[in-house]
Amino acid sequence: NTNDAGVGSLRQAILDANGSAGFDLIDFDIAAETDPGCDAGSGVCTIGPQSPLPNLTDMVVIDGYTQSGATPNTNGMGLGSNAELKIELDGSNTGPNMEYGLRTFVGGSIFRGLVINQFSGAAIQLTGGGGNVVEGNFIGTDVTGTIGLGNPFGTAGFGLSIFSPENTIGGTTAAARNILSGNQGYGIAIAVGTGNVVQ
């Protein structure tokens, strides 16, 4: 559901994943027709945390493409994205003090199929262990990928903030393409870490 906390919320799913040793999958099965955080017509569900989400301390896949109606991009080079994303993380109510959207302290996690905007810090921060993958997301835009709703905290409102090695942003397939736009600071800030790849 799109609740801020409690059973079925993204916040609780992160807490459960942190408490379950090993690789976990957070998927989505929100009833867009009845959940008050969803638009029944478009099927887009907006999760608006009222405080920062918990940091990720264990390996996890957070996969927005598991939500009904979501489809990855199939357009090739030189064409706009035709991805249909149905899970939006709206950070406008999390606070002004460089609050992150999703922040991992371990390596080997995957973030895909999400729209992330309006957090006062980076939409996603990769720190600690490396080898994470960020693919098929709209970061700093609305759900259409055409309107800027960037992460706005001065020059620190980055799309992605990277403090770890060997991460992959995007990929070689059409489905892996990210849109990063509209952020107040850098779209991608690689502060620390070798071997990071942006494709």
PDB file of C-alpha atoms in Angstrom:
ATOM      1  CA  ASN A   1       0.000   0.000   0.000  1.00  0.00           C
ATOM      2  CA  THR A   2       1.003   3.675  -0.100  1.00  0.00           C
ATOM      3  CA  ASN A   3       0.842   4.125   3.684  1.00  0.00           C
ATOM      4  CA  ASP A   4       3.761   5.843   5.393  1.00  0.00           C
ATOM      5  CA  ALA A   5       4.209   2.978   7.871  1.00  0.00           C
ATOM      6  CA  GLY A   6       2.730  -0.308   9.023  1.00  0.00           C
ATOM      7  CA  VAL A   7       2.063  -3.649   7.406  1.00  0.00           C
ATOM      8  CA  GLY A   8       2.345  -3.519   3.637  1.00  0.00           C
ATOM      9  CA  SER A   9       4.133  -0.160   3.507  1.00  0.00           C
ATOM     10  CA  LEU A  10       7.496   0.419   1.839  1.00  0.00           C
ATOM     11  CA  ARG A  11       8.905   1.575   5.182  1.00  0.00           C
ATOM     12  CA  GLN A  12       7.956  -1.713   6.835  1.00  0.00           C
ATOM     13  CA  ALA A  13       9.246  -3.706   3.867  1.00  0.00           C
ATOM     14  CA  ILE A  14      12.656  -2.036   4.231  1.00  0.00           C
ATOM     15  CA  LEU A  15      12.687  -2.769   7.966  1.00  0.00           C
ATOM     16  CA  ASP A  16      11.758  -6.395   7.283  1.00  0.00           C
ATOM     17  CA  ALA A  17      14.471  -6.722   4.615  1.00  0.00           C
ATOM     18  CA  ASN A  18      17.059  -5.241   6.984  1.00  0.00           C
ATOM     19  CA  GLY A  19      16.061  -7.785   9.603  1.00  0.00           C
ATOM     20  CA  SER A  20      16.218 -10.763   7.236  1.00  0.00           C
ATOM     21  CA  ALA A  21      19.798 -11.840   6.525  1.00  0.00           C
ATOM     22  CA  GLY A  22      20.621 -12.374   2.856  1.00  0.00           C
ATOM     23  CA  PHE A  23      19.236 -11.145  -0.427  1.00  0.00           C
ATOM     24  CA  ASP A  24      15.634  -9.879  -0.304  1.00  0.00           C
ATOM     25  CA  LEU A  25      13.091  -8.688  -2.882  1.00  0.00           C
ATOM     26  CA  ILE A  26      10.728  -5.806  -2.226  1.00  0.00           C
ATOM     27  CA  ASP A  27       7.979  -5.998  -4.817  1.00  0.00           C
ATOM     28  CA  PHE A  28       4.725  -4.109  -5.225  1.00  0.00           C
ATOM     29  CA  ASP A  29       1.120  -5.282  -5.450  1.00  0.00           C
ATOM     30  CA  ILE A  30      -0.821  -2.113  -4.617  1.00  0.00           C
ATOM     31  CA  ALA A  31      -4.529  -2.049  -5.445  1.00  0.00           C
ATOM     32  CA  ALA A  32      -4.506   1.123  -7.529  1.00  0.00           C
ATOM     33  CA  GLU A  33      -8.306   1.110  -7.839  1.00  0.00           C
ATOM     34  CA  THR A  34      -8.853   1.489  -4.087  1.00  0.00           C
ATOM     35  CA  ASP A  35      -5.646   2.756  -2.467  1.00  0.00           C
ATOM     36  CA  PRO A  36      -6.018   6.497  -1.675  1.00  0.00           C
ATOM     37  CA  GLY A  37      -2.422   7.146  -2.736  1.00  0.00           C
ATOM     38  CA  CYS A  38      -3.031   5.934  -6.269  1.00  0.00           C
ATOM     39  CA  ASP A  39      -4.603   7.471  -9.326  1.00  0.00           C
ATOM     40  CA  ALA A  40      -7.169   4.918 -10.433  1.00  0.00           C
ATOM     41  CA  GLY A  41      -7.086   6.169 -14.013  1.00  0.00           C
ATOM     42  CA  SER A  42      -3.349   6.015 -14.650  1.00  0.00           C
ATOM     43  CA  GLY A  43      -2.565   3.335 -12.078  1.00  0.00           C
ATOM     44  CA  VAL A  44       0.275   5.447 -10.654  1.00  0.00           C
ATOM     45  CA  CYS A  45       0.742   4.986  -6.910  1.00  0.00           C
ATOM     46  CA  THR A  46       2.564   7.695  -4.963  1.00  0.00           C
ATOM     47  CA  ILE A  47       4.320   6.865  -1.712  1.00  0.00           C
ATOM     48  CA  GLY A  48       4.925  10.086   0.219  1.00  0.00           C
ATOM     49  CA  PRO A  49       7.010   9.381   3.336  1.00  0.00           C
ATOM     50  CA  GLN A  50       6.413  11.796   6.203  1.00  0.00           C
ATOM     51  CA  SER A  51       9.955  11.244   7.500  1.00  0.00           C
ATOM     52  CA  PRO A  52      13.100   9.715   5.959  1.00  0.00           C
ATOM     53  CA  LEU A  53      12.867   6.065   5.006  1.00  0.00           C
ATOM     54  CA  PRO A  54      15.172   3.655   6.882  1.00  0.00           C
ATOM     55  CA  ASN A  55      18.674   3.163   5.505  1.00  0.00           C
ATOM     56  CA  LEU A  56      19.183  -0.172   3.772  1.00  0.00           C
ATOM     57  CA  THR A  57      21.603  -2.370   5.702  1.00  0.00           C
ATOM     58  CA  ASP A  58      21.199  -5.640   3.787  1.00  0.00           C
ATOM     59  CA  MET A  59      21.186  -6.570   0.101  1.00  0.00           C
ATOM     60  CA  VAL A  60      17.851  -5.966  -1.558  1.00  0.00           C
ATOM     61  CA  VAL A  61      16.072  -5.577  -4.884  1.00  0.00           C
ATOM     62  CA  ILE A  62      13.428  -2.847  -4.906  1.00  0.00           C
ATOM     63  CA  ASP A  63      11.560  -3.463  -8.143  1.00  0.00           C
ATOM     64  CA  GLY A  64       8.857  -1.035  -9.250  1.00  0.00           C
ATOM     65  CA  TYR A  65       8.230  -3.102 -12.377  1.00  0.00           C
ATOM     66  CA  THR A  66       6.437  -5.668 -10.221  1.00  0.00           C
ATOM     67  CA  GLN A  67       3.516  -3.231  -9.857  1.00  0.00           C
ATOM     68  CA  SER A  68       0.608  -3.992 -12.182  1.00  0.00           C
ATOM     69  CA  GLY A  69       0.770  -1.998 -15.420  1.00  0.00           C
ATOM     70  CA  ALA A  70       4.447  -1.074 -15.163  1.00  0.00           C
ATOM     71  CA  THR A  71       6.558  -1.806 -18.237  1.00  0.00           C
ATOM     72  CA  PRO A  72      10.207  -1.060 -19.035  1.00  0.00           C
ATOM     73  CA  ASN A  73      11.453   0.988 -21.938  1.00  0.00           C
ATOM     74  CA  THR A  74      11.749  -0.789 -25.283  1.00  0.00           C
ATOM     75  CA  ASN A  75      12.827   2.159 -27.447  1.00  0.00           C
ATOM     76  CA  GLY A  76      16.320   2.092 -28.891  1.00  0.00           C
ATOM     77  CA  MET A  77      19.035   4.716 -29.077  1.00  0.00           C
ATOM     78  CA  GLY A  78      17.973   8.199 -30.137  1.00  0.00           C
ATOM     79  CA  LEU A  79      14.355   7.707 -29.087  1.00  0.00           C
ATOM     80  CA  GLY A  80      12.615   8.850 -25.929  1.00  0.00           C
ATOM     81  CA  SER A  81      11.758   6.366 -23.216  1.00  0.00           C
ATOM     82  CA  ASN A  82       8.403   4.599 -23.477  1.00  0.00           C
ATOM     83  CA  ALA A  83       8.656   3.089 -19.998  1.00  0.00           C
ATOM     84  CA  GLU A  84       5.457   3.093 -17.935  1.00  0.00           C
ATOM     85  CA  LEU A  85       6.352   3.505 -14.268  1.00  0.00           C
ATOM     86  CA  LYS A  86       3.666   3.100 -11.609  1.00  0.00           C
ATOM     87  CA  ILE A  87       5.535   3.563  -8.302  1.00  0.00           C
ATOM     88  CA  GLU A  88       6.507   7.119  -7.335  1.00  0.00           C
ATOM     89  CA  LEU A  89       8.469   8.093  -4.215  1.00  0.00           C
ATOM     90  CA  ASP A  90       7.664  11.728  -3.384  1.00  0.00           C
ATOM     91  CA  GLY A  91      10.027  13.134  -0.753  1.00  0.00           C
ATOM     92  CA  SER A  92       8.505  16.582  -0.412  1.00  0.00           C
ATOM     93  CA  ASN A  93       7.393  15.892   3.189  1.00  0.00           C
ATOM     94  CA  THR A  94      10.516  14.185   4.537  1.00  0.00           C
ATOM     95  CA  GLY A  95      12.277  17.359   5.694  1.00  0.00           C
ATOM     96  CA  PRO A  96      14.810  19.940   4.499  1.00  0.00           C
ATOM     97  CA  ASN A  97      18.048  18.550   5.906  1.00  0.00           C
ATOM     98  CA  MET A  98      19.497  16.525   3.044  1.00  0.00           C
ATOM     99  CA  GLU A  99      17.080  13.634   3.501  1.00  0.00           C
ATOM    100  CA  TYR A 100      17.716  10.820   1.034  1.00  0.00           C
ATOM    101  CA  GLY A 101      15.176   8.822  -0.898  1.00  0.00           C
ATOM    102  CA  LEU A 102      16.862   5.416  -0.771  1.00  0.00           C
ATOM    103  CA  ARG A 103      20.238   4.988   0.901  1.00  0.00           C
ATOM    104  CA  THR A 104      22.190   1.745   1.013  1.00  0.00           C
ATOM    105  CA  PHE A 105      25.175   0.968   3.209  1.00  0.00           C
ATOM    106  CA  VAL A 106      25.825  -2.443   1.652  1.00  0.00           C
ATOM    107  CA  GLY A 107      26.725  -3.648  -1.817  1.00  0.00           C
ATOM    108  CA  GLY A 108      24.891  -5.745  -4.330  1.00  0.00           C
ATOM    109  CA  SER A 109      21.481  -4.065  -4.272  1.00  0.00           C
ATOM    110  CA  ILE A 110      19.288  -3.285  -7.285  1.00  0.00           C
ATOM    111  CA  PHE A 111      16.897  -0.358  -7.698  1.00  0.00           C
ATOM    112  CA  ARG A 112      14.641  -0.440 -10.754  1.00  0.00           C
ATOM    113  CA  GLY A 113      11.349   0.802 -12.120  1.00  0.00           C
ATOM    114  CA  LEU A 114      10.914   3.714  -9.687  1.00  0.00           C
ATOM    115  CA  VAL A 115      10.092   7.393 -10.003  1.00  0.00           C
ATOM    116  CA  ILE A 116      11.949   9.307  -7.263  1.00  0.00           C
ATOM    117  CA  ASN A 117      11.632  13.049  -6.795  1.00  0.00           C
ATOM    118  CA  GLN A 118      11.536  15.986  -4.359  1.00  0.00           C
ATOM    119  CA  PHE A 119      13.858  14.643  -1.640  1.00  0.00           C
ATOM    120  CA  SER A 120      16.052  17.330  -0.097  1.00  0.00           C
ATOM    121  CA  GLY A 121      19.179  15.227  -0.594  1.00  0.00           C
ATOM    122  CA  ALA A 122      19.953  12.661  -3.261  1.00  0.00           C
ATOM    123  CA  ALA A 123      17.176  10.462  -4.605  1.00  0.00           C
ATOM    124  CA  ILE A 124      19.494   7.465  -4.164  1.00  0.00           C
ATOM    125  CA  GLN A 125      22.783   7.338  -2.279  1.00  0.00           C
ATOM    126  CA  LEU A 126      25.121   4.381  -2.757  1.00  0.00           C
ATOM    127  CA  THR A 127      27.650   4.167   0.051  1.00  0.00           C
ATOM    128  CA  GLY A 128      29.531   1.419   1.832  1.00  0.00           C
ATOM    129  CA  GLY A 129      29.756  -1.706  -0.295  1.00  0.00           C
ATOM    130  CA  GLY A 130      29.641  -1.354  -4.067  1.00  0.00           C
ATOM    131  CA  GLY A 131      28.326  -3.400  -6.925  1.00  0.00           C
ATOM    132  CA  ASN A 132      24.847  -1.880  -6.875  1.00  0.00           C
ATOM    133  CA  VAL A 133      22.664  -1.460  -9.984  1.00  0.00           C
ATOM    134  CA  VAL A 134      20.350   1.480 -10.671  1.00  0.00           C
ATOM    135  CA  GLU A 135      18.338   0.840 -13.825  1.00  0.00           C
ATOM    136  CA  GLY A 136      15.071   1.766 -15.507  1.00  0.00           C
ATOM    137  CA  ASN A 137      14.207   4.658 -13.174  1.00  0.00           C
ATOM    138  CA  PHE A 138      13.010   8.242 -13.562  1.00  0.00           C
ATOM    139  CA  ILE A 139      15.022  10.307 -11.082  1.00  0.00           C
ATOM    140  CA  GLY A 140      14.162  13.969 -10.627  1.00  0.00           C
ATOM    141  CA  THR A 141      11.089  13.973 -12.885  1.00  0.00           C
ATOM    142  CA  ASP A 142       7.391  13.254 -12.689  1.00  0.00           C
ATOM    143  CA  VAL A 143       5.968   9.884 -13.725  1.00  0.00           C
ATOM    144  CA  THR A 144       5.987  10.862 -17.398  1.00  0.00           C
ATOM    145  CA  GLY A 145       9.689  11.665 -17.348  1.00  0.00           C
ATOM    146  CA  THR A 146       8.948  15.028 -18.977  1.00  0.00           C
ATOM    147  CA  ILE A 147       8.411  17.428 -16.034  1.00  0.00           C
ATOM    148  CA  GLY A 148      11.217  18.342 -13.643  1.00  0.00           C
ATOM    149  CA  LEU A 149      10.453  17.628  -9.972  1.00  0.00           C
ATOM    150  CA  GLY A 150      14.054  17.415  -8.897  1.00  0.00           C
ATOM    151  CA  ASN A 151      15.656  16.800  -5.576  1.00  0.00           C
ATOM    152  CA  PRO A 152      16.020  20.414  -4.487  1.00  0.00           C
ATOM    153  CA  PHE A 153      18.405  20.947  -1.551  1.00  0.00           C
ATOM    154  CA  GLY A 154      20.709  23.677  -2.917  1.00  0.00           C
ATOM    155  CA  THR A 155      23.614  22.134  -4.808  1.00  0.00           C
ATOM    156  CA  ALA A 156      23.270  18.881  -2.811  1.00  0.00           C
ATOM    157  CA  GLY A 157      19.947  17.899  -4.362  1.00  0.00           C
ATOM    158  CA  PHE A 158      21.544  15.234  -6.530  1.00  0.00           C
ATOM    159  CA  GLY A 159      19.850  12.540  -8.507  1.00  0.00           C
ATOM    160  CA  LEU A 160      22.420   9.923  -7.498  1.00  0.00           C
ATOM    161  CA  SER A 161      25.178  10.308  -4.920  1.00  0.00           C
ATOM    162  CA  ILE A 162      27.869   7.627  -5.116  1.00  0.00           C
ATOM    163  CA  PHE A 163      30.424   6.848  -2.407  1.00  0.00           C
ATOM    164  CA  SER A 164      31.260   3.254  -3.343  1.00  0.00           C
ATOM    165  CA  PRO A 165      32.952   1.313  -6.173  1.00  0.00           C
ATOM    166  CA  GLU A 166      31.832  -0.830  -9.071  1.00  0.00           C
ATOM    167  CA  ASN A 167      28.239   0.401  -9.362  1.00  0.00           C
ATOM    168  CA  THR A 168      26.326   0.290 -12.656  1.00  0.00           C
ATOM    169  CA  ILE A 169      23.971   3.147 -13.524  1.00  0.00           C
ATOM    170  CA  GLY A 170      21.859   2.145 -16.506  1.00  0.00           C
ATOM    171  CA  GLY A 171      23.095  -0.681 -18.706  1.00  0.00           C
ATOM    172  CA  THR A 172      23.393  -1.941 -22.249  1.00  0.00           C
ATOM    173  CA  THR A 173      19.712  -2.792 -22.799  1.00  0.00           C
ATOM    174  CA  ALA A 174      16.818  -0.463 -23.562  1.00  0.00           C
ATOM    175  CA  ALA A 175      15.064  -1.565 -20.368  1.00  0.00           C
ATOM    176  CA  ALA A 176      18.017  -0.459 -18.223  1.00  0.00           C
ATOM    177  CA  ARG A 177      17.873   3.168 -19.376  1.00  0.00           C
ATOM    178  CA  ASN A 178      17.351   5.765 -16.631  1.00  0.00           C
ATOM    179  CA  ILE A 179      16.078   9.308 -16.993  1.00  0.00           C
ATOM    180  CA  LEU A 180      17.896  11.700 -14.638  1.00  0.00           C
ATOM    181  CA  SER A 181      16.751  15.285 -14.991  1.00  0.00           C
ATOM    182  CA  GLY A 182      15.513  18.330 -13.121  1.00  0.00           C
ATOM    183  CA  ASN A 183      17.710  17.897 -10.049  1.00  0.00           C
ATOM    184  CA  GLN A 184      19.024  21.031  -8.347  1.00  0.00           C
ATOM    185  CA  GLY A 185      22.584  19.696  -8.113  1.00  0.00           C
ATOM    186  CA  TYR A 186      24.319  17.081 -10.229  1.00  0.00           C
ATOM    187  CA  GLY A 187      22.332  14.353 -11.908  1.00  0.00           C
ATOM    188  CA  ILE A 188      25.036  11.889 -10.871  1.00  0.00           C
ATOM    189  CA  ALA A 189      27.735  12.778  -8.345  1.00  0.00           C
ATOM    190  CA  ILE A 190      30.534  10.194  -8.078  1.00  0.00           C
ATOM    191  CA  ALA A 191      32.396  11.362  -4.990  1.00  0.00           C
ATOM    192  CA  VAL A 192      34.311   8.206  -4.037  1.00  0.00           C
ATOM    193  CA  GLY A 193      34.881   4.850  -5.683  1.00  0.00           C
ATOM    194  CA  THR A 194      36.565   3.436  -8.761  1.00  0.00           C
ATOM    195  CA  GLY A 195      35.048   1.315 -11.488  1.00  0.00           C
ATOM    196  CA  ASN A 196      31.647   2.979 -11.567  1.00  0.00           C
ATOM    197  CA  VAL A 197      29.916   2.718 -14.934  1.00  0.00           C
ATOM    198  CA  VAL A 198      27.225   5.042 -16.329  1.00  0.00           C
ATOM    199  CA  GLN A 199      25.550   3.682 -19.472  1.00  0.00           C
TER     200      GLN A 199
END
